[in-house]
Each structure stands twice: as structure tokens, then as C-alpha cells.
Short mmCIF file of C-alpha atoms in Angstrom, two decimals:
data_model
loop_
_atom_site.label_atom_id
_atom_site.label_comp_id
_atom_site.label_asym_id
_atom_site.label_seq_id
_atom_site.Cartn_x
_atom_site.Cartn_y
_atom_site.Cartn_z
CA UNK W 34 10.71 -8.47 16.89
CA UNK W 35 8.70 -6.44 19.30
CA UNK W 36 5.36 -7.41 21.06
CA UNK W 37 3.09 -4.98 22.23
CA UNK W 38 0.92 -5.81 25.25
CA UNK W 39 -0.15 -2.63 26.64
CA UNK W 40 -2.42 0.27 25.81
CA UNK W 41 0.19 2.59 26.48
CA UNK W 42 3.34 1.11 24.26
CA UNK W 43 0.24 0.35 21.39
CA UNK W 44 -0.81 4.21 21.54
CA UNK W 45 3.20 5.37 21.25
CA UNK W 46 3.52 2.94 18.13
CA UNK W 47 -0.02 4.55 16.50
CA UNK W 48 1.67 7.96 17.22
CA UNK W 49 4.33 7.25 15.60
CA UNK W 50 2.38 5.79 12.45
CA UNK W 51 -0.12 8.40 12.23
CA UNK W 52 3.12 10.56 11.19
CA UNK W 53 3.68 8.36 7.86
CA UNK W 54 1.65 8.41 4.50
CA UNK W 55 0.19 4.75 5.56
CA UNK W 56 0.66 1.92 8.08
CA UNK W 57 0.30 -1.84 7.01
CA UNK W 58 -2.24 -3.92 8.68
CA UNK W 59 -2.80 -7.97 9.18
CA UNK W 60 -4.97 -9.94 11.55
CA UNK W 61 -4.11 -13.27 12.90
CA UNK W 62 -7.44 -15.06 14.19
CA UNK W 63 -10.09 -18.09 14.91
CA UNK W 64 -13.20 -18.81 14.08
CA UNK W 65 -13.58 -22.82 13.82
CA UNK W 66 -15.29 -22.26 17.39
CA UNK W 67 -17.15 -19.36 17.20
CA UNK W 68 -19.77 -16.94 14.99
CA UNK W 69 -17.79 -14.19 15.52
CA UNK W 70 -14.15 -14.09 14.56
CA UNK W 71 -11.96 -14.65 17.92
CA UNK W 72 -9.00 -12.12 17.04
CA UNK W 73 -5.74 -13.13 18.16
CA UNK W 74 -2.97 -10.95 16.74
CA UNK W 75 -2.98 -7.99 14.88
CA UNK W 76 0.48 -6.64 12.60
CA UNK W 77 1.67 -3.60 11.72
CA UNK W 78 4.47 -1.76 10.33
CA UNK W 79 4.70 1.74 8.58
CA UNK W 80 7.77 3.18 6.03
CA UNK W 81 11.29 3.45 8.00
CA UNK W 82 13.89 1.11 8.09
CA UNK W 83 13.89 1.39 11.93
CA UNK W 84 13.96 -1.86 14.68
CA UNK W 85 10.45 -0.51 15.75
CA UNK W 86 8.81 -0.15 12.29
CA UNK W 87 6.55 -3.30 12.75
CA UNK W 88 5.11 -4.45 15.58
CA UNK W 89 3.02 -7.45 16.75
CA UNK W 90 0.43 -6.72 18.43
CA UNK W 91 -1.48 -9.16 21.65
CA UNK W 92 -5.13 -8.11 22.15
CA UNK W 93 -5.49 -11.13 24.21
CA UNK W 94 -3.51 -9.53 26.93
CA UNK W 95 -4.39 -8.00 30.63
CA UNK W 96 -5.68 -4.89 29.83
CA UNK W 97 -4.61 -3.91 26.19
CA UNK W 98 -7.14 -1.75 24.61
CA UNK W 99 -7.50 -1.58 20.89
CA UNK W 100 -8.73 1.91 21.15
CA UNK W 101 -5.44 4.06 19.71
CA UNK W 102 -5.87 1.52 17.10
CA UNK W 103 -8.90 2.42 16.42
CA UNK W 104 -7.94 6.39 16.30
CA UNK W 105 -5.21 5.67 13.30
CA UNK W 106 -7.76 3.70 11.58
CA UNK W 107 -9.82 6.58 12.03
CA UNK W 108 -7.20 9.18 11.27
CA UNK W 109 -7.58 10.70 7.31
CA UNK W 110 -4.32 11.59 6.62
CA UNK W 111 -2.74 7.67 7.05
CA UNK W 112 -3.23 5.40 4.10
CA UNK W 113 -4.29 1.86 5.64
CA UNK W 114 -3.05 -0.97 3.96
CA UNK W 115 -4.28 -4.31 3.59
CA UNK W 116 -4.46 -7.67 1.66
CA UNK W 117 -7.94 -9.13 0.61
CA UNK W 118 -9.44 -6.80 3.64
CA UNK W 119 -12.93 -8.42 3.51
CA UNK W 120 -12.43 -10.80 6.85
CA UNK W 121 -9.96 -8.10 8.22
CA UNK W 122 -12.23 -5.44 8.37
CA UNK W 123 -15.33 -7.11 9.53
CA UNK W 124 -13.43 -7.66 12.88
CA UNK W 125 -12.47 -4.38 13.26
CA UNK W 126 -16.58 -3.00 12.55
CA UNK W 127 -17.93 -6.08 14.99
CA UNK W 128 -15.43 -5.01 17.53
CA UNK W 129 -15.75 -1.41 17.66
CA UNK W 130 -18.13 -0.33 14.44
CA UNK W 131 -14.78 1.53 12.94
CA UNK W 132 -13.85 0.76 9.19
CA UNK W 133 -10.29 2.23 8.68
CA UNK W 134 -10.14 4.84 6.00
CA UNK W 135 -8.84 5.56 3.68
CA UNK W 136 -8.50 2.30 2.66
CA UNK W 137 -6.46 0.45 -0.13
CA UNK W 138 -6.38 -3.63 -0.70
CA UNK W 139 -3.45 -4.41 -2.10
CA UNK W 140 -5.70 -7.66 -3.74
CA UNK W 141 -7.81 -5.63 -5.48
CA UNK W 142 -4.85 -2.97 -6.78
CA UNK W 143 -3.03 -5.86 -7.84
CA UNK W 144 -6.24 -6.98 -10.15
CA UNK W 145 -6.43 -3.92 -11.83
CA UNK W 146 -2.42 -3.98 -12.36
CA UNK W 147 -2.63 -7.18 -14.54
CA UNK W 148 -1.46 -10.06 -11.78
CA UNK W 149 -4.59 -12.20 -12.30
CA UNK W 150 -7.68 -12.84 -10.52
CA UNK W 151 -7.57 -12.66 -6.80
CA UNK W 152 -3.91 -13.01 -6.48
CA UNK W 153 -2.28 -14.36 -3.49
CA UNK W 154 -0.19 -12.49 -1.15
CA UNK W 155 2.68 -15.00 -1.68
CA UNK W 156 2.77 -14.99 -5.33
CA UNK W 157 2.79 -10.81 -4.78
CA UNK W 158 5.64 -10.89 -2.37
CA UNK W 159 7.41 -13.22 -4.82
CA UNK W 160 6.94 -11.02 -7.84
CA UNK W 161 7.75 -7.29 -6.24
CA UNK W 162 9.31 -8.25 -3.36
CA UNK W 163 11.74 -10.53 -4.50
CA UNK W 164 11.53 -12.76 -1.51
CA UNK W 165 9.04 -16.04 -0.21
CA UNK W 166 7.31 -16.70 2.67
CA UNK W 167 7.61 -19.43 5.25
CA UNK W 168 3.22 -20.80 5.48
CA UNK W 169 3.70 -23.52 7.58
CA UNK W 170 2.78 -21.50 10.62
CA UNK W 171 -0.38 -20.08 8.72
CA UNK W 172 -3.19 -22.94 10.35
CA UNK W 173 -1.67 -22.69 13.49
CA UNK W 174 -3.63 -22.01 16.79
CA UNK W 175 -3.27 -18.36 17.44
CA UNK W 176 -4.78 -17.94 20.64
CA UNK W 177 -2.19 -20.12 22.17
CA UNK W 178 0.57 -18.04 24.12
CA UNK W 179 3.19 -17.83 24.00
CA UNK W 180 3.68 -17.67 20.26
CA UNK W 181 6.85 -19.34 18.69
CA UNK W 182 9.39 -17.59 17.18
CA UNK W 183 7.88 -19.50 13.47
CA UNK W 184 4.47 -17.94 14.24
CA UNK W 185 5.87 -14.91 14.83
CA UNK W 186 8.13 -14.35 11.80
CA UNK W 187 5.43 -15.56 9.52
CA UNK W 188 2.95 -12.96 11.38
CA UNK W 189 5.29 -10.34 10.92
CA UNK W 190 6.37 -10.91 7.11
CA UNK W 191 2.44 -10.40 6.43
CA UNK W 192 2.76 -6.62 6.88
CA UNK W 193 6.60 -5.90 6.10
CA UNK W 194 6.95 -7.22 2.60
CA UNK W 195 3.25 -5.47 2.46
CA UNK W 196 4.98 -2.21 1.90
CA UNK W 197 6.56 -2.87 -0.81
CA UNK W 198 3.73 -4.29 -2.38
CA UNK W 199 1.73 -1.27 -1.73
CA UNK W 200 4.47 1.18 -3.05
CA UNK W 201 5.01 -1.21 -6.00
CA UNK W 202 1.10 -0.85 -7.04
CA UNK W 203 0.37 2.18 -5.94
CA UNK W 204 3.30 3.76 -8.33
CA UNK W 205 2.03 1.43 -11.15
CA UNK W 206 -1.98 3.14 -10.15
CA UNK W 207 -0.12 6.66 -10.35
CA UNK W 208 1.44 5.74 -14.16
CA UNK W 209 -1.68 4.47 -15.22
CA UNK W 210 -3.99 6.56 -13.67
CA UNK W 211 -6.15 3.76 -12.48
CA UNK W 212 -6.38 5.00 -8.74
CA UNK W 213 -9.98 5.80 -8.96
CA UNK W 214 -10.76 1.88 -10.47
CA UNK W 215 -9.50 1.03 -7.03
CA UNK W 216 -11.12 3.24 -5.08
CA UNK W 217 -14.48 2.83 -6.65
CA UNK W 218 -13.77 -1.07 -5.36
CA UNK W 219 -13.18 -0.04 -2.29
CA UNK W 220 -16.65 1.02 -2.03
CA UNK W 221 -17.79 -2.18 -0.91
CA UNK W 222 -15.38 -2.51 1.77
CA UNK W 223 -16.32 0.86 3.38
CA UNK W 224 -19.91 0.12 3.22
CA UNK W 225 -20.96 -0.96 6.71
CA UNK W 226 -23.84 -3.44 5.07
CA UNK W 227 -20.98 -5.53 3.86
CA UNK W 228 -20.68 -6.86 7.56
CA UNK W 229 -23.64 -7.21 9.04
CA UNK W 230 -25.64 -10.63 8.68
CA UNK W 231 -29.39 -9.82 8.74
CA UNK W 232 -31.18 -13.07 10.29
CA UNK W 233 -34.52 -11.82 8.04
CA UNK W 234 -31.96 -12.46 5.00
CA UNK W 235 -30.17 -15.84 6.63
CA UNK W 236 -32.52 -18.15 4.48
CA UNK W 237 -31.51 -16.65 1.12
CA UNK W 238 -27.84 -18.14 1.57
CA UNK W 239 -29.55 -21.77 1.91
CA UNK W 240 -29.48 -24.09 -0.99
CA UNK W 241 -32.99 -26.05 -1.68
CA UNK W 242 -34.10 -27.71 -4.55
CA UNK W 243 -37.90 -27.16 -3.85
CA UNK W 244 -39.13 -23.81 -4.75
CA UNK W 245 -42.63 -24.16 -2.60
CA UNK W 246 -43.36 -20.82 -0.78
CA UNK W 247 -44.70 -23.05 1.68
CA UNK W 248 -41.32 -25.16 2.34
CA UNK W 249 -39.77 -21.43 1.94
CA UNK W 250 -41.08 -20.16 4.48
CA UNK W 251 -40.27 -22.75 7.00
CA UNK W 252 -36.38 -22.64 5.72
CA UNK W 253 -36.87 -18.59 5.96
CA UNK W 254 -37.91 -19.18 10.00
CA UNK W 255 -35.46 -21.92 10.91
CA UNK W 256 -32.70 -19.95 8.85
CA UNK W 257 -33.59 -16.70 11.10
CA UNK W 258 -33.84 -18.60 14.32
CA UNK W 259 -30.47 -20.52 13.46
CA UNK W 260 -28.92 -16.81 12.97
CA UNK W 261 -30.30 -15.07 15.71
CA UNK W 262 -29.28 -18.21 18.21
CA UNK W 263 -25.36 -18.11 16.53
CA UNK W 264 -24.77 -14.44 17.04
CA UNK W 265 -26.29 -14.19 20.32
CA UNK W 266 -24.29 -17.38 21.83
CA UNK W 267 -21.58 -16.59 19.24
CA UNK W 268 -21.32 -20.34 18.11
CA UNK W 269 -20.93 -21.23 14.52
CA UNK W 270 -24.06 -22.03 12.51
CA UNK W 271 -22.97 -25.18 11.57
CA UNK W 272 -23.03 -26.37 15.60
CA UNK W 273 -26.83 -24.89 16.04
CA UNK W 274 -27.89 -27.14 13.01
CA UNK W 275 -26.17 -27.76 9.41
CA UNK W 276 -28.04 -26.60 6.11
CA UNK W 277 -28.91 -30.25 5.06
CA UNK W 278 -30.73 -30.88 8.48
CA UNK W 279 -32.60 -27.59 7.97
CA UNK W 280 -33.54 -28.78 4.60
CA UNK W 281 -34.36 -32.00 6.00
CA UNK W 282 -36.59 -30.32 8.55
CA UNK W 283 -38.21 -27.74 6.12
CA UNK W 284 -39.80 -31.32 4.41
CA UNK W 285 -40.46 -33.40 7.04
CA UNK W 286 -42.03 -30.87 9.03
CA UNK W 287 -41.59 -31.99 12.81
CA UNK W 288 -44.27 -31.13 15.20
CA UNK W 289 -42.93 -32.45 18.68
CA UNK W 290 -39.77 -33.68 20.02
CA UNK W 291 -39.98 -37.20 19.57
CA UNK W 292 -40.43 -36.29 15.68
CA UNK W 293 -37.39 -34.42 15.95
CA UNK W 294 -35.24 -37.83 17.45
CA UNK W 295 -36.07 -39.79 14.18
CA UNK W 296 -34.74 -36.75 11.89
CA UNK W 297 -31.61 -38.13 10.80
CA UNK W 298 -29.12 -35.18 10.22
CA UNK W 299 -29.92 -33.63 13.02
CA UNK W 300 -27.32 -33.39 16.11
CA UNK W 301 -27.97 -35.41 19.09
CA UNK W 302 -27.73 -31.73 20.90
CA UNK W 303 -30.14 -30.27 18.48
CA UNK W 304 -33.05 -32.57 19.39
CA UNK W 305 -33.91 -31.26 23.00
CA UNK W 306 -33.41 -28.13 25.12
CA UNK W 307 -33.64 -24.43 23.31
CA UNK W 308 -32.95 -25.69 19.69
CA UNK W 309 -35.39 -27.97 19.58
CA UNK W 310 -37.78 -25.38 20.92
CA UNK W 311 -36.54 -23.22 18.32
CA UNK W 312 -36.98 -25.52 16.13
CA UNK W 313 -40.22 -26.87 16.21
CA UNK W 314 -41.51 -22.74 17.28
CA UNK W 315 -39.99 -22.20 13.37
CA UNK W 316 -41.49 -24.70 11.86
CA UNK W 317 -45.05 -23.65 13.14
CA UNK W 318 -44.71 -20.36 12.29
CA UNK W 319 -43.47 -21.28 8.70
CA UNK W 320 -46.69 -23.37 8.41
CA UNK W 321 -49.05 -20.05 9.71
CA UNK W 322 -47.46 -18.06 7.23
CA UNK W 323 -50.65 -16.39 5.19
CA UNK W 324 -50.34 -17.41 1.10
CA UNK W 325 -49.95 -14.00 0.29
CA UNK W 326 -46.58 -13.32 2.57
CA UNK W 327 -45.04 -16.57 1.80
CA UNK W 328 -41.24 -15.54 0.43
CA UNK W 329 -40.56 -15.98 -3.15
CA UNK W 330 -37.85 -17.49 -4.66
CA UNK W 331 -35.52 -15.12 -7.17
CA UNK W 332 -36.31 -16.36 -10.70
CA UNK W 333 -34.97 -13.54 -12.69
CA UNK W 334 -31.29 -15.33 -13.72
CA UNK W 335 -33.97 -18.50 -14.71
CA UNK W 336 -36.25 -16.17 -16.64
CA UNK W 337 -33.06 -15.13 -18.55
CA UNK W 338 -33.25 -15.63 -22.48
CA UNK W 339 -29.72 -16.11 -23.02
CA UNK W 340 -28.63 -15.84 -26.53
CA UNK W 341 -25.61 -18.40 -26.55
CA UNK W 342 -23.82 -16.87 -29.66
CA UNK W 343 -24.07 -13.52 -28.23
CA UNK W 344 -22.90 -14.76 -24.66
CA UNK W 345 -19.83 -16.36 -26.14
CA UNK W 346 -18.94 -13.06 -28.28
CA UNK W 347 -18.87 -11.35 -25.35
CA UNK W 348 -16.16 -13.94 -23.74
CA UNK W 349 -14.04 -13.12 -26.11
CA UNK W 350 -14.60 -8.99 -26.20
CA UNK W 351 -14.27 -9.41 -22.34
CA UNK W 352 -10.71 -11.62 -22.80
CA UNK W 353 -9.30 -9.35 -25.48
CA UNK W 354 -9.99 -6.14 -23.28
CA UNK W 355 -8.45 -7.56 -20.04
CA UNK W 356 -5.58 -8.25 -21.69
CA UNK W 357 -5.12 -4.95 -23.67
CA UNK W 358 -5.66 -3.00 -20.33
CA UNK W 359 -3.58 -5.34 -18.63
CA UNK W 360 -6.49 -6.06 -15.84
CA UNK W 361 -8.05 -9.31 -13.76
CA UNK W 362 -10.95 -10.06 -16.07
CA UNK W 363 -12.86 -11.75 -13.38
CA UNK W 364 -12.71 -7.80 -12.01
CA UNK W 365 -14.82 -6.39 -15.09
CA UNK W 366 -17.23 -9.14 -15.43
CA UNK W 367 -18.45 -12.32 -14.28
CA UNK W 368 -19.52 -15.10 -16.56
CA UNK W 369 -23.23 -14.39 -15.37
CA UNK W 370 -23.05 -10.72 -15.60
CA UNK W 371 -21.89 -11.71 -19.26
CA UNK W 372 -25.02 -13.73 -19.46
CA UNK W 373 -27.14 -11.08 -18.23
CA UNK W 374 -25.93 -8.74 -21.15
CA UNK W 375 -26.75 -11.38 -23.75
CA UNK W 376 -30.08 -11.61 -21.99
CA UNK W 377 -30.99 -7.65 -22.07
CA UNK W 378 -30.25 -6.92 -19.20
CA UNK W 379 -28.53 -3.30 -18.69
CA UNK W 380 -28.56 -2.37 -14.84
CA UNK W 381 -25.13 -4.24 -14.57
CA UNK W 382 -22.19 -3.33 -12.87
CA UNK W 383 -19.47 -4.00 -15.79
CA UNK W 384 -21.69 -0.97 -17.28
CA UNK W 385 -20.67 1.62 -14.99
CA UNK W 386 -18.08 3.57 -13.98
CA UNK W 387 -14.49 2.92 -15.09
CA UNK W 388 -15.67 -0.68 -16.35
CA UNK W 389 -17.98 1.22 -18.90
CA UNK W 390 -14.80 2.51 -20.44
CA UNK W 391 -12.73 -0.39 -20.50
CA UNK W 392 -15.68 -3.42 -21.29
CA UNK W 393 -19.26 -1.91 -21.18
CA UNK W 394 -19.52 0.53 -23.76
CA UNK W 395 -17.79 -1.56 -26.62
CA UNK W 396 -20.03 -4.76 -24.84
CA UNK W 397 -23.39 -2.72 -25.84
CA UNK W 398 -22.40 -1.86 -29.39
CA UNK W 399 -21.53 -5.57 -29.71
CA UNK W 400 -25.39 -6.52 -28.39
CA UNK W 401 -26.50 -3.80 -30.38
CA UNK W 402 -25.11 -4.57 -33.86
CA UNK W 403 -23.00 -1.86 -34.21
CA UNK W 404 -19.72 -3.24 -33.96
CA UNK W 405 -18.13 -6.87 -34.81
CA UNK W 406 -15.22 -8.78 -33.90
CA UNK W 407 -12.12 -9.05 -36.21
CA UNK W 408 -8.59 -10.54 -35.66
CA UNK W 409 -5.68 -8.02 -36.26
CA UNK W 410 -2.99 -10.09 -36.13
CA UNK W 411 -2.77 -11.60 -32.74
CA UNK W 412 -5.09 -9.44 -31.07
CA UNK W 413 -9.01 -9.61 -31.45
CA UNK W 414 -10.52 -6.20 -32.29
CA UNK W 415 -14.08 -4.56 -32.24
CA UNK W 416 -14.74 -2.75 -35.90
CA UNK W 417 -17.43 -0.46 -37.05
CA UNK W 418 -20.09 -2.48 -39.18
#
């Protein structure tokens, strides 16, 4: 098993790699301690049954530049593999702003091929691969060196059995002629918005029970200041201040720092120094707000009229075509998208592109009245009315 540690041995290996169809690719790395993803170890291995096939490789050592890296990723005639990319790829754009392309998530192909909803990279290597996986070394400490022979043949069985994954669904794509459902999925994934955290957005993730603008807008300034403190010091959010103490302080509303020392979910470290400053800066500026720019909450999914019966019918049209097309059914529709449609609304996504043909269209006539559901034996149906 071979380790690379320098620039030079890393750019030979991406040389080699850049003259195959595709290269596998899986990241090993913390983030318990920090905003940012600490990245540890990266894998990768490309088609040939030679020793140097797959590598590991350190970027935590002397020197090593992730630049040739960075070229193959960049390089249009490679394929670059990975397994549920999201967390993958968002290290590689913070790092160095490079999203590899093309791209193809063997998660997402596997979806479409009719193994379930978001399925696992073990149960994957099980079914095509024919072989299992040792996890045990899976919550292990990356960052410590030098790795143990466990770590490393668990690191390394991440992008080997990943080939034959990929060549497994991407000859099952080619039969069924489903290449373009994946790629219009892997739109998301290319689209540099998916990684960046806006601290003018932070206060939207934040669950409240009070719908006041003016509580809203002091969650909207202690969420941004929260945000803006985590990236720049590159500590998680939850060690600036947790969401319940930010709730907490959106309604009590402290004004100085001995307020702050009788809120009770705050941390001891939060209540003096910069975060308390921060703190008690947000919450005045949430209270100067003018009514007219105070944030609003999104009602639309309460302003819904749901029609239940119509909502249910829809279940079942959305079950029946899943399993006829052999496809995740959590990857044409959710639930509330379902809801939506028996609300009215029509700007969904399970109405466009290939999930038009396989749910949307037949999901309109349903809403509409022009078709209705009939069992055919053991298979639900849609039939002209």
C-alpha cells in the first residue's frame, strides 16, 4: 500500500491517472474541532490491476502540495468518481475553489439504478462487488500519524471496490439510457453556491417557535455574527454559542454583560470578551431594525391548502412509478413536494426534466382529472377517465 508524501511522487501518480477514462476519489477528515473541514487523507485509484493503482495520499505532510491534484480534477477528459460527494467536494472548493469535473456520484447513480434511497457504500460494495468492508477504523482520528495498517486498509478499500461500483452503474446508465438523470443531479454538486455559507442567510437554518419580525431580526443578527465569528476563527458554531442559547437570547434580550451571566444556556466563555460584545452589538442592532426591514418568516408551505385525498393518490402514483422504473423514489419526489402538487403548486422540481417523464406528467393529469388509478393485477396503473 503506497503513501504519497510529496508533490513530486503525487504529480507522477495524477500523470498517470489523467491517462485513464476516470480516477476514484475519497477523503478522510475532521471537523468535531473546527468550521472548516480539517482534511487528513485523500484516496485514489484509477483502472489497472497494477501495485501502484491506488494510492493514499498525506496532505498533512512537509511540503506536499495538492496542486497536481487539483489539475486532474480539473482535467475534462478523466471521469472523477465519488460516493455521496457533497462533504467531499466542499473541501476541495474551500481549499482551492476547484470542483472536479466531470463528475459522477456513485450515490446518486445507484438511486436512479433501483438500490434504494441514499444507499450506503457498504451495502453497494456488498451487492456488485461481492466483498465487505472492515468500519471499525471509520471514527478514528485521522490526523494522527502514523496511520495503522487498519486505518489504512479501510482508507484504501473506499476507492478500490469504488471502481467496480462505478463500472457496475455506469454500464447499467448506458442500458438504460439514464445517464443524463444523473447528470442533471449532478448539477447541484457543480454549482459553487452549494458550498458557500452566506452569514446574511445563517438565521434561516435556526429553528424558533416565535414568528415576531422583531425576535427575527435579533436571531437574523446573532445568527450572522455567530457565522461570520466561526469562519473567520474557523471554530464550530456550536463552540461560539448553540441555537437554543441564541433563541434564548433573541427573547430575553440582554443589554449588558451582567445580563448575559444570568442567561442560562449560554457558555461560561460566551459571556465576556468578543462574543459577548458580539453579542449584545447583535442584539441592539436587531432591536434598531426599522418595521419595514424586519425579515419575514416563509409561510408559503403553511399557506398550503393541501387536499389530503389528492396528496395520498399521489403516494401511491409516486410508489407505483419508482418501482416500474426501477428508481429511489425519495429521488423523484419528496413527501412535501407531493404536498405542494396537491396544493397547486406547479414550479416543482419532480415536474421537470427527466422526472416529468417518469412522475410529473402522469402526477398533473392525476390533479387534473384526467386520469385515475386502477389495479392491474399486482401493479397500480393510471387510466384515461
Amino acid at each position: 500500500m503506497h503513501t504519497i508524501t510529496t508533490t513530486e511522487a503525487l504529480a507522477a501518480f495524477c500523470a498517470e491517472a489523467a491517462k485513464r477514462d476516470y480516477v476514484t476519489v475519497d477523503t478522510e477528515f475532521l471537523r468535531e474541532r473546527t468550521y472548516y473541514s480539517k482534511l487528513c487523507l485523500v484516496q485514489l485509484a484509477y483502472q489497472d490491476d497494477a501495485a501502484s493503482d491506488a494510492v493514499l495520499v498525506d496532505p498533512l505532510a512537509d511540503g506536499l502540495s495538492l496542486e497536481p491534484l487539483y489539475d486532474l480534477f480539473r482535467d475534462p477528459g478523466v471521469v472523477k468518481v465519488f460516493h455521496a460527494a457533497r462533504q467531499d467536494l466542499e473541501i476541495f472548493f474551500v481549499d482551492a475553489g476547484v470542483i472536479p469535473a466531470p463528475l459522477f456520484d456513485t450515490q446518486v447513480a445507484a438511486m436512479v439504478c433501483g438500490f434504494g434511497d441514499q444507499a450506503g457504500y457498504e451495502t453497494l460494495v456488498r451487492k456488485i462487488a461481492k466483498a465487505s468492508l472492515d468500519k471499525s477504523s471509520r471514527f478514528t482520528d485521522w490526523s494522527r500519524r502514523p496511520l495503522t495498517d487498519a486505518q489504512m486498509t479501510y482508507a484504501i478499500g473506499d476507492v478500490t471496490h469504488l471502481r467496480d461500483v462505478y463500472e457496475f452503474l455506469s454500464s447499467e446508465l448506458r442500458k438504460t439510457g439514464r445517464h443524463k438523470w444523473v447528470a442533471e443531479e449532478m448539477d447541484v454538486l457543480n454549482d459553487p453556491a452549494t458550498y458557500r455559507v452566506d452569514p446574511e442567510d445563517a438565521w434561516k437554518r435556526v429553528k424558533t417557535r416565535t414568528n415576531s419580525g422583531r425576535f427575527l431580526a435579533i436571531v437574523r443578527e446573532l445568527a450572522r455574527f455567530r457565522e461570520k465569528y466561526a469562519q473567520e476563527r474557523d471554530v464550530p458554531r456550536s463552540r461560539v454559542f448553540k441555537d437554543d442559547a441564541l433563541v434564548e437570547l433573541a427573547s430575553t434580550k440582554p443589554q449588558t454583560e451582567k445580563d448575559l451571566s444570568r442567561a442560562r444556556l449560554l457558555l461560561r466563555e460566551a459571556r465576556r470578551g468578543e462574543i459577548a460584545e458580539g453579542i449584545l452589538s447583535s442584539i441592539k442592532a436587531g432591536l434598531s431594525v426599522p418595521n419595514d426591514d424586519l425579515p419575514k418568516p416563509d409561510r408559503s408551505r403553511e399557506k398550503l391548502q393541501v387536499n389530503p385525498a389528492i396528496a395520498d393518490m399521489l403516494r401511491v402514483l409516486l410508489k407505483a412509478k419508482a418501482d416500474q422504473e426501477g428508481v429511489a423514489q425519495k429521488l423523484v419526489a419528496s413527501s412535501q413536494d407531493l404536498d405542494a402538487l396537491a396544493a397547486g403548486e406547479r414550479g416543482l422540481q419532480a415536474l421537470k426534466g427527466w422526472r416529468k417523464d417518469v412522475f410529473g406528467k402522469d402526477a398533473l393529469e392525476l390533479c387534473e382529472g384526467k386520469v385515475a388509478l386502477a389495479v392491474q393485477g399486482a401493479r397500480v396503473i393510471t387510466v384515461a377517465r
